């Protein structure tokens, strides 16, 4: 009937009908070529995977060797509750099986081995990489590897701690089409993104007063975890005195007042530990999913370059943190 | 042209969520007692097991709600599979509510999900009374209107015009289309109800017949001409079936011909289906975000009973991310949720005279034909069934003031087959109104 839909298989045209009406056949085709890697099957990463698998990406590779436990499945809908009986199966394998059910047209595989053990060339196989909760050094390492590749790899890190969520995006240089408001015509635009390391280098004292406090609080927390040699998320209320001392030092180094972040926020993050509130995972997962779809289809303005959300006070904020040229 | 790299601006997203009210405790940390209450005592109803419904069930179950009911009259279609992740290809044709319930219970330990495969109107109004919170994942104004009228019907007011807190049943409503969506909370009697705020919804698209017949300008005009006018002329006696591919192809072919005639391009088979079936474009991520927002609000209501909210969140994900909330007030004269449309009545007025007065009142004329009247749950006069009519007929001759316990003002619930829900009327008794012309005594 329609020459454009002949570019999709009959099954694709039937299943994807409602979303093709949103973003068009061309965007759907681009999506179906996207090869995505995700690392760390937390609740928010599971939600993201659900959304991009349903959307019809080309392939999804999951890396997470950790065992299936009640804790790991608390906010992760991809894990069936009886899977927590410890059968030697990894979290990645269990999640991959569920995801294949969601959309058999997407190639989903669980990749064994830690991400740290993968050779540099491994990362070149992907068009987008999403890191779940991970250390600052791992984020830096993977982001650098992405930027070394000749083809552009869209880079995302996402994490939910209790009621708070955060997202970082690096699309290097991204060309996309956008609808111009005044006449609904398509225009071609370009955005440049700083690397993860570059964004870390921006001095706190140079950032606007209204910058989200979560940005500083999470930076401090992650640096603390790295310095203390903790696995990310493995903190508790008992760490408050040590974290406050750490915060004090950080503020001195960055020449900002300690009052920049209320103690209550740091306390809240410590108390959350490694837990994730499921609806917050769903919100962040929806946003990352959507961002990835925009990046792969080159349609629509992607967010740049941080997103913070706190269900407790109901605020979601986009921050641009980039060095001055 | 590269955008500026300087960190000069930020996009402040106005609340994703409704701001916690003044009654709220310090945070979102349901303690063990609260969690127990979520798991054991609270009953939540999810209306709709589609794009929003599937996401809602998952979010609520994972958030600790132990008793969830879900109602949906639809069966699963292949076009649902891009977002209604609880369903598989082999489920096509099965009832959504039943499959959704089964899948959620498989995934989450300890939750009970009870499915209802039927229309919302088929349930007795008392069914909805059993739930503490009702969450909507609906796709039509009519369905929302219906639930709104049911829930507002439970609302009672104290004498001073304030709502009786125990009769307030909160509604959490979500809706999506493409990259856009909204989430809102309705506390009948406190926040605007759905009816108060109909203006928030964009006007439904309908085309004037003359445009279709004489001056088509868009592909949709050509399609609707074939669908609404030509079919009736050229295929008389045949009832149009949107699920019949031959029927749809006929519409498409005729629409294309008409397009050629009027030099209108862009008519595709896909558009034809979309226009004729009123297809709403839909994607997984928007549903995920809106449903989760609703789930968070449900969690807040369940654990903190906050009521002071800015009640409407609008979300657009196409260009960047845009969310804003729109605080607004309920309509003090809303026929669904107000303390009652004011009516002044003479102290000597009988129930019969009161009914006559209502029927002559210009505010109610088109809405009433044979009104039944009740007061605080007591039937004062029922038009049907015949047995009740006969029983309550003697009340017609009695003084309304006496029937309303001698109070100088009170709220009557008026029911009428022309109304979709209860019409609340706040009666105030005054002396000496009898000598005034009845037509102007309505006041207000």
XYZ file of C-alpha atoms in Angstrom:
769
model
C 0.000 0.000 0.000
C 2.468 2.590 1.185
C 5.885 2.422 -0.475
C 7.541 3.635 2.753
C 6.277 0.794 4.922
C 7.594 -1.741 2.421
C 11.016 -0.985 3.928
C 9.882 -2.758 7.093
C 8.887 -6.370 7.467
C 5.219 -7.123 7.858
C 5.704 -7.946 11.508
C 7.598 -4.736 12.170
C 4.913 -2.675 10.442
C 2.200 -4.342 12.535
C 3.895 -4.230 15.935
C 5.484 -0.798 15.489
C 2.444 0.867 13.887
C 1.666 3.172 16.798
C 5.235 4.430 17.175
C 5.826 4.826 13.451
C 2.961 7.287 13.608
C 5.091 9.235 16.103
C 8.560 9.226 14.564
C 8.165 7.858 11.031
C 9.508 4.896 9.082
C 12.940 6.365 8.491
C 13.609 6.819 12.209
C 12.368 3.279 12.850
C 14.816 1.930 10.282
C 17.696 3.813 11.896
C 16.678 2.441 15.288
C 16.664 -1.098 13.972
C 20.348 -0.742 13.114
C 21.395 0.500 16.560
C 23.714 -1.764 18.560
C 23.492 -0.964 22.270
C 25.596 -2.085 25.249
C 24.374 -1.769 28.830
C 26.473 -2.396 31.901
C 25.018 -3.145 35.335
C 21.422 -4.422 35.499
C 20.052 -2.083 38.137
C 16.349 -1.217 38.241
C 16.767 1.925 36.159
C 18.893 0.141 33.566
C 16.290 -2.623 33.373
C 13.602 -0.014 32.706
C 15.740 1.597 30.008
C 16.288 -1.792 28.372
C 12.569 -2.477 28.352
C 11.873 0.800 26.573
C 14.556 0.495 23.912
C 13.812 -3.169 23.229
C 10.126 -2.381 22.789
C 11.131 0.476 20.473
C 12.965 -1.990 18.227
C 16.701 -1.342 18.410
C 18.915 -3.724 16.435
C 20.756 -5.447 19.239
C 21.223 -5.194 22.970
C 24.177 -6.623 24.889
C 23.965 -6.899 28.665
C 26.964 -7.093 30.977
C 26.370 -8.100 34.601
C 27.835 -11.234 36.123
C 26.318 -10.696 39.570
C 24.049 -13.404 40.950
C 20.288 -13.042 41.106
C 19.318 -11.984 44.623
C 16.184 -10.590 46.238
C 17.945 -7.266 46.540
C 18.897 -7.186 42.883
C 15.328 -7.901 41.859
C 13.599 -5.471 44.228
C 13.296 -2.728 41.639
C 13.979 -4.840 38.550
C 10.879 -6.101 36.797
C 12.864 -8.246 34.409
C 13.643 -10.674 37.227
C 10.897 -13.127 38.149
C 10.699 -13.656 41.879
C 11.428 -17.346 41.785
C 14.654 -16.689 39.908
C 16.175 -15.638 43.212
C 16.706 -19.273 44.218
C 20.378 -19.083 43.229
C 20.918 -21.378 40.278
C 24.261 -20.073 39.071
C 22.588 -17.961 36.449
C 23.738 -14.349 36.171
C 21.600 -11.227 36.402
C 22.428 -10.423 32.771
C 21.222 -13.830 31.604
C 17.926 -13.595 33.484
C 17.241 -10.101 32.208
C 18.180 -11.055 28.654
C 15.652 -13.875 28.688
C 12.842 -11.540 29.768
C 13.796 -8.901 27.247
C 13.732 -11.388 24.386
C 10.126 -12.078 25.323
C 9.279 -8.396 25.133
C 10.402 -8.153 21.522
C 11.651 -11.194 19.620
C 12.720 -8.935 16.752
C 15.611 -7.534 18.809
C 18.819 -9.498 19.265
C 19.408 -9.616 23.014
C 22.460 -11.270 24.495
C 24.152 -11.545 27.847
C 27.895 -11.035 27.613
C 29.878 -12.819 30.313
C 32.844 -11.244 32.023
C 33.284 -7.928 33.788
C 33.378 -4.749 31.776
C 36.833 -4.013 33.149
C 38.120 -7.204 31.551
C 36.967 -6.308 28.044
C 39.589 -5.235 25.492
C 39.332 -1.708 24.071
C 38.194 -3.133 20.736
C 35.073 -4.566 22.400
C 33.571 -1.108 22.776
C 33.901 -0.391 19.065
C 31.062 -2.827 18.356
C 28.387 -0.481 19.601
C 26.519 2.681 18.646
C 25.408 3.471 22.190
C 26.661 2.510 25.638
C 24.715 2.906 28.863
C 26.519 2.555 32.186
C 24.452 1.866 35.256
C 25.737 2.672 38.718
C 29.518 2.654 38.473
C 32.628 4.262 39.867
C 33.935 7.588 38.624
C 37.016 5.906 37.186
C 34.994 3.363 35.241
C 32.810 6.111 33.798
C 35.906 8.050 32.756
C 37.537 4.968 31.291
C 34.559 3.890 29.182
C 33.805 7.440 28.065
C 37.399 7.856 26.879
C 37.247 4.573 24.985
C 34.023 5.676 23.307
C 35.557 8.935 22.195
C 38.589 7.134 20.777
C 36.425 5.224 18.271
C 36.121 6.603 14.758
C 32.359 6.170 14.670
C 30.284 8.088 17.171
C 29.188 6.115 20.227
C 26.428 7.731 22.261
C 27.433 7.537 25.934
C 25.064 7.555 28.918
C 25.466 6.979 32.620
C 22.355 6.669 34.783
C 21.832 5.974 38.460
C 18.986 6.006 40.969
C 19.658 6.324 44.691
C 16.485 6.038 46.729
C 14.255 8.808 45.465
C 16.935 10.567 43.409
C 17.968 9.944 39.821
C 20.763 11.308 37.674
C 21.749 11.024 34.031
C 24.811 12.153 32.076
C 24.872 12.289 28.276
C 27.801 12.585 25.854
C 26.938 12.527 22.147
C 30.243 14.068 21.024
C 29.020 16.004 17.989
C 25.419 15.317 17.147
C 23.528 16.364 14.024
C 19.784 16.120 14.132
C 16.576 17.405 12.588
C 14.149 19.422 14.569
C 10.792 20.970 13.764
C 10.933 24.718 13.676
C 8.164 26.173 15.819
C 7.131 29.036 13.554
C 6.372 27.063 10.400
C 6.615 23.392 11.386
C 9.472 22.901 8.900
C 12.369 20.552 9.549
C 15.697 22.214 10.268
C 19.134 20.635 10.563
C 20.995 21.461 13.782
C 24.168 20.403 15.554
C 25.119 20.081 19.224
C 28.578 19.583 20.754
C 29.004 17.720 24.010
C 31.883 17.810 26.495
C 33.436 14.530 27.590
C 32.742 13.150 31.053
C 36.197 14.209 32.215
C 35.744 17.710 30.798
C 32.441 18.120 32.611
C 34.079 16.961 35.851
C 36.718 19.622 35.379
C 34.263 22.524 35.454
C 34.815 24.396 38.673
C 31.823 24.475 41.016
C 32.378 28.140 41.726
C 31.757 28.950 38.068
C 28.359 27.274 37.968
C 25.149 29.296 38.336
C 23.690 29.635 41.817
C 20.553 27.745 40.905
C 22.436 24.646 39.780
C 20.818 21.492 41.077
C 22.201 20.529 44.458
C 22.013 16.906 43.485
C 24.853 17.501 41.062
C 27.264 18.468 43.830
C 25.919 15.990 46.351
C 26.292 13.061 43.972
C 29.753 14.168 42.835
C 30.838 14.285 46.463
C 29.280 10.927 47.250
C 30.860 9.228 44.254
C 34.281 10.700 44.997
C 33.899 9.522 48.594
C 33.042 5.994 47.457
C 36.029 5.947 45.118
C 38.432 7.268 47.736
C 37.184 4.822 50.369
C 37.371 1.945 47.922
C 33.635 1.240 48.294
C 31.491 -0.417 45.717
C 29.158 2.309 44.414
C 26.029 2.461 46.549
C 27.619 0.671 49.507
C 27.211 3.495 51.970
C 24.949 4.045 54.944
C 23.931 6.644 57.523
C 26.964 5.635 59.531
C 29.152 7.283 56.922
C 27.706 10.737 57.612
C 30.575 12.148 59.701
C 33.169 10.924 57.216
C 31.148 12.197 54.250
C 30.679 15.603 55.850
C 34.431 15.880 56.383
C 34.929 14.893 52.763
C 32.374 17.479 51.670
C 34.133 20.176 53.650
C 37.432 19.417 51.908
C 35.752 19.368 48.509
C 34.160 22.772 49.104
C 37.523 24.194 50.107
C 39.136 22.835 46.961
C 36.322 24.185 44.803
C 36.118 27.498 46.701
C 32.418 27.252 47.436
C 30.512 27.485 50.705
C 29.646 24.265 52.541
C 26.060 25.471 52.683
C 25.835 24.877 48.927
C 24.360 21.485 49.699
C 22.149 20.975 52.777
C 23.303 18.223 55.126
C 19.849 16.703 54.829
C 20.429 15.882 51.180
C 23.707 14.107 51.883
C 21.982 12.241 54.698
C 19.152 11.219 52.395
C 21.557 9.808 49.831
C 23.497 7.874 52.456
C 20.302 6.452 53.907
C 19.199 5.342 50.462
C 22.376 3.288 50.121
C 22.030 1.056 47.117
C 18.210 1.035 46.997
C 16.178 2.381 44.080
C 12.546 3.515 44.301
C 10.797 1.674 41.455
C 8.743 4.549 40.021
C 11.864 6.729 39.950
C 13.560 3.960 37.944
C 10.633 4.028 35.555
C 10.832 7.790 35.103
C 14.582 7.848 34.507
C 14.292 4.719 32.382
C 11.686 6.454 30.242
C 13.888 9.479 29.815
C 17.041 7.529 28.952
C 15.016 5.377 26.568
C 13.680 8.417 24.828
C 17.094 10.098 24.693
C 18.616 7.042 23.098
C 15.838 6.906 20.516
C 16.450 10.558 19.650
C 20.204 10.005 19.400
C 19.947 6.914 17.197
C 17.257 8.350 14.933
C 18.845 11.828 14.790
C 15.388 13.272 15.231
C 14.496 15.758 17.931
C 16.703 17.796 20.238
C 18.494 15.545 22.748
C 19.104 16.762 26.294
C 22.427 18.291 27.131
C 24.076 17.178 29.245
C 22.858 16.275 32.759
C 19.422 15.450 34.141
C 18.606 15.285 37.844
C 15.411 14.190 39.480
C 14.239 14.043 43.079
C 10.859 12.513 43.816
C 11.007 13.850 47.345
C 10.691 17.488 46.364
C 9.246 16.831 42.934
C 11.937 18.545 40.898
C 13.489 17.432 37.618
C 16.275 19.584 36.224
C 18.473 19.690 33.113
C 21.921 21.125 33.693
C 24.504 21.984 31.098
C 27.945 21.506 32.583
C 30.646 22.244 30.049
C 33.933 24.103 30.056
C 34.085 27.568 28.538
C 35.807 27.463 25.160
C 26.017 25.728 13.915
C 27.198 24.415 17.261
C 25.326 25.534 20.324
C 27.221 27.557 22.889
C 29.368 25.532 25.251
C 29.158 27.991 28.096
C 27.211 26.770 31.118
C 25.052 29.868 31.083
C 21.615 28.417 31.219
C 19.789 25.472 32.581
C 16.408 24.189 31.723
C 14.472 24.210 34.902
C 11.897 21.544 34.789
C 8.955 22.665 36.766
C 7.733 19.919 38.956
C 7.660 16.522 37.475
C 5.639 15.708 40.488
C 3.050 17.520 42.417
C 4.520 19.324 45.320
C 3.893 17.632 48.665
C 1.274 19.409 50.713
C 1.669 21.039 54.085
C 0.511 17.957 55.916
C 3.371 15.918 54.660
C 6.129 14.392 56.753
C 9.779 14.944 56.004
C 10.213 12.582 53.135
C 9.412 9.593 51.156
C 10.581 6.925 53.450
C 7.750 4.549 54.096
C 8.634 2.932 57.410
C 7.748 -0.670 58.137
C 4.266 0.210 59.373
C 3.469 2.182 56.278
C 4.760 -0.583 54.054
C 2.599 -3.076 55.940
C -0.431 -0.899 55.392
C 0.379 -0.681 51.681
C 0.744 -4.421 51.453
C -2.229 -5.473 53.530
C -4.802 -2.765 54.021
C -4.868 -0.500 51.016
C -6.894 -1.351 47.938
C -6.092 0.371 44.693
C -8.049 0.166 41.452
C -6.277 0.638 38.128
C -8.656 1.449 35.308
C -7.192 0.366 31.978
C -4.651 -2.361 31.281
C -3.173 -0.815 28.144
C -0.156 1.418 27.641
C -0.497 3.209 30.951
C -2.174 0.329 32.751
C 0.657 -2.165 32.230
C 3.194 0.364 33.481
C 0.980 1.325 36.437
C 0.517 -2.271 37.539
C 4.266 -2.880 37.440
C 5.119 0.327 39.317
C 2.476 -0.122 41.993
C 3.309 -3.792 42.548
C 7.040 -3.074 42.851
C 6.294 -0.138 45.163
C 4.688 -2.422 47.696
C 0.968 -2.196 47.009
C -0.406 -5.598 47.897
C -3.991 -5.470 46.640
C -4.595 -4.124 43.173
C -7.655 -4.552 40.973
C -7.550 -3.837 37.258
C -10.450 -3.341 34.884
C -10.335 -3.282 31.074
C -12.907 -4.267 28.461
C -10.414 -4.775 25.616
C -8.611 -7.745 24.164
C -4.977 -7.642 23.075
C -4.110 -6.422 19.584
C -0.766 -6.785 17.786
C -0.355 -2.997 17.664
C -0.331 -2.969 21.482
C 2.919 -4.918 21.667
C 5.234 -1.943 21.128
C 4.484 -0.677 24.616
C 2.137 -2.953 26.556
C 5.041 -5.089 27.685
C 2.994 -7.535 29.744
C 1.603 -8.995 26.515
C 3.167 -11.351 23.941
C 2.347 -12.189 20.350
C 0.586 -15.403 21.436
C -1.685 -13.366 23.766
C -3.340 -11.510 20.890
C -7.099 -11.848 21.273
C -7.063 -12.496 25.027
C -8.507 -10.067 27.617
C -5.933 -7.451 28.629
C -6.951 -7.305 32.294
C -6.583 -11.055 32.768
C -3.215 -11.434 31.058
C -1.834 -8.340 32.781
C -2.892 -9.575 36.220
C -1.346 -12.968 35.636
C 1.985 -11.596 34.398
C 2.367 -9.115 37.279
C 1.661 -11.787 39.875
C 4.243 -14.011 38.198
C 6.852 -11.296 38.451
C 6.260 -9.790 41.874
C 6.150 -11.852 45.031
C 3.152 -11.343 47.280
C 0.958 -9.013 45.234
C -2.643 -9.901 44.444
C -3.999 -8.478 41.215
C -7.681 -9.108 40.517
C -8.737 -8.620 36.879
C -12.152 -7.463 35.657
C -12.812 -8.026 31.974
C -15.755 -5.690 31.436
C -16.795 -2.106 30.764
C -16.476 0.338 33.647
C -20.204 1.107 33.369
C -21.058 -2.531 33.969
C -19.857 -2.366 37.534
C -22.261 -1.264 40.201
C -21.307 2.086 41.671
C -20.686 0.368 45.009
C -17.776 -1.522 43.398
C -15.813 1.717 43.194
C -16.565 2.525 46.839
C -14.350 -0.362 47.951
C -11.103 1.241 46.830
C -8.990 3.773 48.654
C -7.447 5.222 45.517
C -8.455 4.947 41.864
C -5.772 5.347 39.190
C -6.766 5.978 35.594
C -4.950 4.782 32.489
C -7.766 5.641 30.118
C -7.847 6.745 26.522
C -11.102 8.660 26.253
C -12.802 11.693 27.684
C -16.059 9.797 28.057
C -14.560 7.133 30.285
C -12.851 9.751 32.448
C -16.096 11.684 32.675
C -17.924 8.604 33.820
C -15.509 7.740 36.609
C -15.393 11.375 37.637
C -19.154 11.460 38.003
C -19.159 8.224 40.027
C -16.499 9.453 42.427
C -18.061 12.899 42.763
C -21.305 11.137 43.523
C -19.735 9.751 46.693
C -18.894 13.240 47.842
C -20.891 14.645 50.734
C -20.655 18.123 52.171
C -20.949 19.327 55.725
C -23.414 22.049 56.562
C -20.745 24.711 56.393
C -20.038 23.822 52.793
C -16.781 22.001 53.438
C -16.362 18.481 52.066
C -16.793 15.502 54.384
C -13.238 14.117 54.313
C -14.390 10.533 54.711
C -16.297 10.724 51.435
C -13.381 11.985 49.376
C -12.025 9.337 47.041
C -8.839 10.447 45.284
C -8.370 9.906 41.569
C -4.983 9.861 39.871
C -5.313 10.424 36.136
C -2.741 9.958 33.393
C -2.926 10.344 29.625
C -0.441 10.137 26.760
C -0.134 10.691 23.030
C 3.201 10.301 21.239
C 5.819 12.235 23.142
C 3.255 14.178 25.140
C 1.482 13.293 28.327
C -0.110 14.544 31.520
C -0.622 13.411 35.066
C -3.002 14.889 37.566
C -4.572 14.264 40.931
C -8.206 14.870 41.735
C -9.470 15.127 45.288
C -13.211 15.664 44.744
C -14.390 18.658 46.688
C -10.893 20.059 47.111
C -9.122 20.126 43.766
C -10.888 20.704 40.463
C -12.668 17.598 39.329
C -12.454 16.381 35.772
C -15.599 18.240 34.819
C -14.367 21.543 36.295
C -11.342 21.402 34.082
C -12.612 20.078 30.763
C -11.045 23.163 29.204
C -7.615 21.613 29.846
C -8.216 19.054 27.161
C -7.648 20.057 23.544
C -10.827 20.264 21.463
C -11.787 17.011 19.824
C -11.237 17.136 16.096
C -14.433 17.022 14.087
C -14.967 18.325 10.594
C -18.014 20.305 9.538
C -19.976 18.405 6.916
C -19.892 21.317 4.513
C -16.098 21.273 4.508
C -16.087 17.581 3.788
C -18.681 17.950 1.051
C -17.670 21.173 -0.688
C -14.236 22.439 0.261
C -11.818 19.751 1.392
C -8.291 21.004 2.063
C -6.498 18.192 3.849
C -5.969 14.437 3.398
C -8.124 13.869 6.500
C -11.020 15.715 4.836
C -10.853 13.386 1.835
C -10.737 10.342 4.055
C -13.646 11.399 6.227
C -15.682 12.281 3.147
C -15.274 8.743 1.869
C -15.926 7.340 5.337
C -18.891 9.425 6.478
C -20.596 10.461 3.267
C -19.608 8.344 0.292
C -19.918 4.988 2.026
C -23.510 5.693 2.897
C -24.255 6.648 -0.706
C -22.327 4.056 -2.665
C -22.565 1.067 -0.334
C -26.044 1.481 0.986
C -27.221 -1.012 3.535
C -23.690 -2.173 4.294
C -22.581 -1.265 7.770
C -18.993 0.007 7.750
C -16.527 -2.156 9.683
C -13.192 -0.466 10.427
C -11.561 -3.835 11.068
C -12.511 -5.155 7.648
C -9.500 -4.595 5.345
C -11.690 -4.526 2.243
C -13.829 -1.763 3.744
C -10.750 0.206 4.758
C -9.199 -0.217 1.316
C -12.386 1.031 -0.292
C -12.265 4.167 1.857
C -8.596 4.618 0.980
C -9.194 4.263 -2.758
C -12.094 6.711 -2.710
C -10.104 9.149 -0.608
C -7.217 9.026 -3.077
C -9.595 9.730 -5.975
C -11.051 12.677 -4.113
C -7.575 13.907 -3.335
C -6.718 13.828 -7.017
C -9.889 15.727 -7.770
C -9.069 18.513 -5.344
C -5.281 18.426 -5.756
C -4.630 17.193 -2.222
C -1.653 14.909 -1.705
C -0.463 12.879 1.240
C -3.242 10.343 1.506
C -1.759 7.048 2.652
C -3.340 3.807 3.803
C -1.795 4.296 7.211
C -3.297 7.781 7.518
C -6.661 6.417 6.373
C -6.640 3.875 9.187
C -5.510 6.522 11.637
C -8.299 8.948 10.777
C -11.102 6.409 10.497
C -10.190 4.505 13.648
C -9.064 7.603 15.543
C -5.715 5.982 16.222
C -3.602 7.604 18.896
C 0.142 7.402 18.203
C 1.895 5.874 21.189
C 5.341 4.911 22.448
C 6.654 3.055 25.476
C 8.810 5.754 27.069
C 6.093 8.402 27.454
C 3.772 5.843 29.013
C 6.563 4.810 31.378
C 7.169 8.366 32.566
C 3.529 9.355 32.984
C 2.526 6.101 34.661
C 5.439 6.329 37.079
C 4.440 9.882 37.952
C 0.951 8.623 38.709
C 2.378 5.748 40.764
C 4.487 8.167 42.795
C 1.431 10.282 43.485
C -0.511 7.207 44.485
C 2.310 6.287 46.855
C 2.271 9.784 48.333
C -1.464 9.734 48.824
C -1.317 6.299 50.404
C 1.493 7.091 52.794
C 1.168 10.769 53.525
C -2.350 11.874 52.733
C -1.117 15.136 51.324
C -3.777 17.322 49.797
C -2.226 20.682 49.076
C -1.030 20.197 45.550
C -0.502 21.962 42.319
C -2.450 19.448 40.517
C -1.653 19.109 36.856
C 1.593 18.036 35.207
C 2.113 18.322 31.477
C 5.006 16.605 29.740
C 6.500 16.992 26.263
C 9.549 15.013 25.238
C 10.148 15.955 21.622
C 12.440 18.940 21.890
C 14.490 18.546 25.033
C 12.219 17.778 27.962
C 9.463 20.107 29.045
C 7.282 19.724 32.056
C 5.113 22.261 33.742
C 2.389 22.214 36.293
C -0.768 24.253 36.100
C -2.382 25.111 39.373
C -6.027 25.920 39.026
C -9.103 26.124 41.162
C -12.174 24.045 41.040
C -15.288 25.540 39.569
C -17.423 26.607 42.533
C -20.519 25.870 40.484
C -19.366 22.607 38.973
C -22.327 20.336 38.638
C -20.201 17.343 39.530
C -18.156 18.294 42.562
C -19.350 21.595 43.962
C -21.052 22.066 47.307
C -24.149 22.424 45.226
C -25.618 24.775 42.698
C -27.421 27.301 44.889
C -31.192 27.362 44.788
C -33.367 29.555 46.967
C -36.621 28.095 48.081
C -39.533 29.426 50.055
C -39.906 28.018 53.554
C -43.411 26.802 52.735
C -42.351 25.018 49.567
C -43.449 21.430 49.105
C -41.282 18.792 47.452
C -43.543 18.850 44.385
C -43.233 22.630 44.079
C -39.484 22.290 44.453
C -39.316 19.832 41.573
C -41.489 22.146 39.469
C -39.134 24.995 40.316
C -36.083 23.008 39.239
C -37.663 22.142 35.914
C -38.363 25.804 35.229
C -34.880 26.946 36.275
C -32.891 27.964 33.200
C -29.695 26.435 34.620
C -31.178 22.954 34.704
C -33.797 22.972 31.972
C -31.881 20.894 29.434
C -30.393 18.609 32.035
C -33.577 17.446 33.732
C -36.732 15.718 32.582
C -37.938 13.559 35.476
C -35.721 14.297 38.456
C -35.439 12.054 41.494
C -34.455 13.695 44.766
C -32.493 12.306 47.696
C -31.173 13.848 50.867
C -28.188 12.369 52.734
C -28.866 8.983 51.262
C -32.616 9.046 51.920
C -34.875 8.841 48.891
C -37.290 11.747 49.064
C -38.888 11.051 45.702
C -37.931 8.414 43.162
C -39.350 8.473 39.642
C -38.566 4.796 39.157
C -39.013 1.884 39.642
C -42.818 1.958 40.045
C -42.671 0.388 43.494
C -40.365 3.120 44.816
C -42.328 5.796 43.030
C -45.489 4.731 44.752
C -43.747 4.566 48.121
C -42.229 8.044 47.883
C -45.143 9.762 46.156
C -46.730 10.968 49.445
C -43.546 12.996 50.138
C -44.384 15.270 47.238
C -47.037 17.011 49.319
C -44.775 17.441 52.321
C -42.830 20.566 53.191
C -39.310 20.395 51.844
C -38.019 22.173 54.927
C -39.399 19.392 57.088
C -38.011 16.723 54.799
C -34.605 18.360 55.203
C -34.742 18.201 58.995
C -35.769 21.830 59.386
C -32.287 23.091 58.524
C -32.113 26.468 56.797
C -29.839 25.039 54.118
C -28.714 21.659 52.890
C -27.619 19.726 49.825
C -29.942 17.571 47.789
C -28.772 15.008 45.266
C -30.755 15.083 42.068
C -30.708 12.121 39.730
C -32.153 12.134 36.249
C -31.706 9.895 33.237
C -30.481 12.913 31.299
C -27.584 13.406 33.710
C -24.426 11.278 33.603
C -23.989 11.655 37.342
C -25.493 13.254 40.389
C -26.520 16.901 40.281
C -25.919 18.543 43.580
C -28.235 21.345 44.586
C -27.687 23.481 47.661
C -31.035 24.575 48.938
C -31.378 27.678 51.086
C -34.741 28.411 52.649
C -36.031 31.971 52.673
C -39.292 33.467 53.809
C -41.653 35.272 51.534
C -40.296 34.000 48.241
C -43.703 32.739 47.243
C -44.874 36.125 46.176
C -41.919 36.398 43.761
C -42.321 35.139 40.195
C -41.269 31.464 40.155
C -39.112 31.851 37.075
C -36.747 34.245 38.751
C -36.683 32.569 42.131
C -33.865 30.257 41.114
C -31.281 32.778 42.222
C -27.635 31.914 41.933
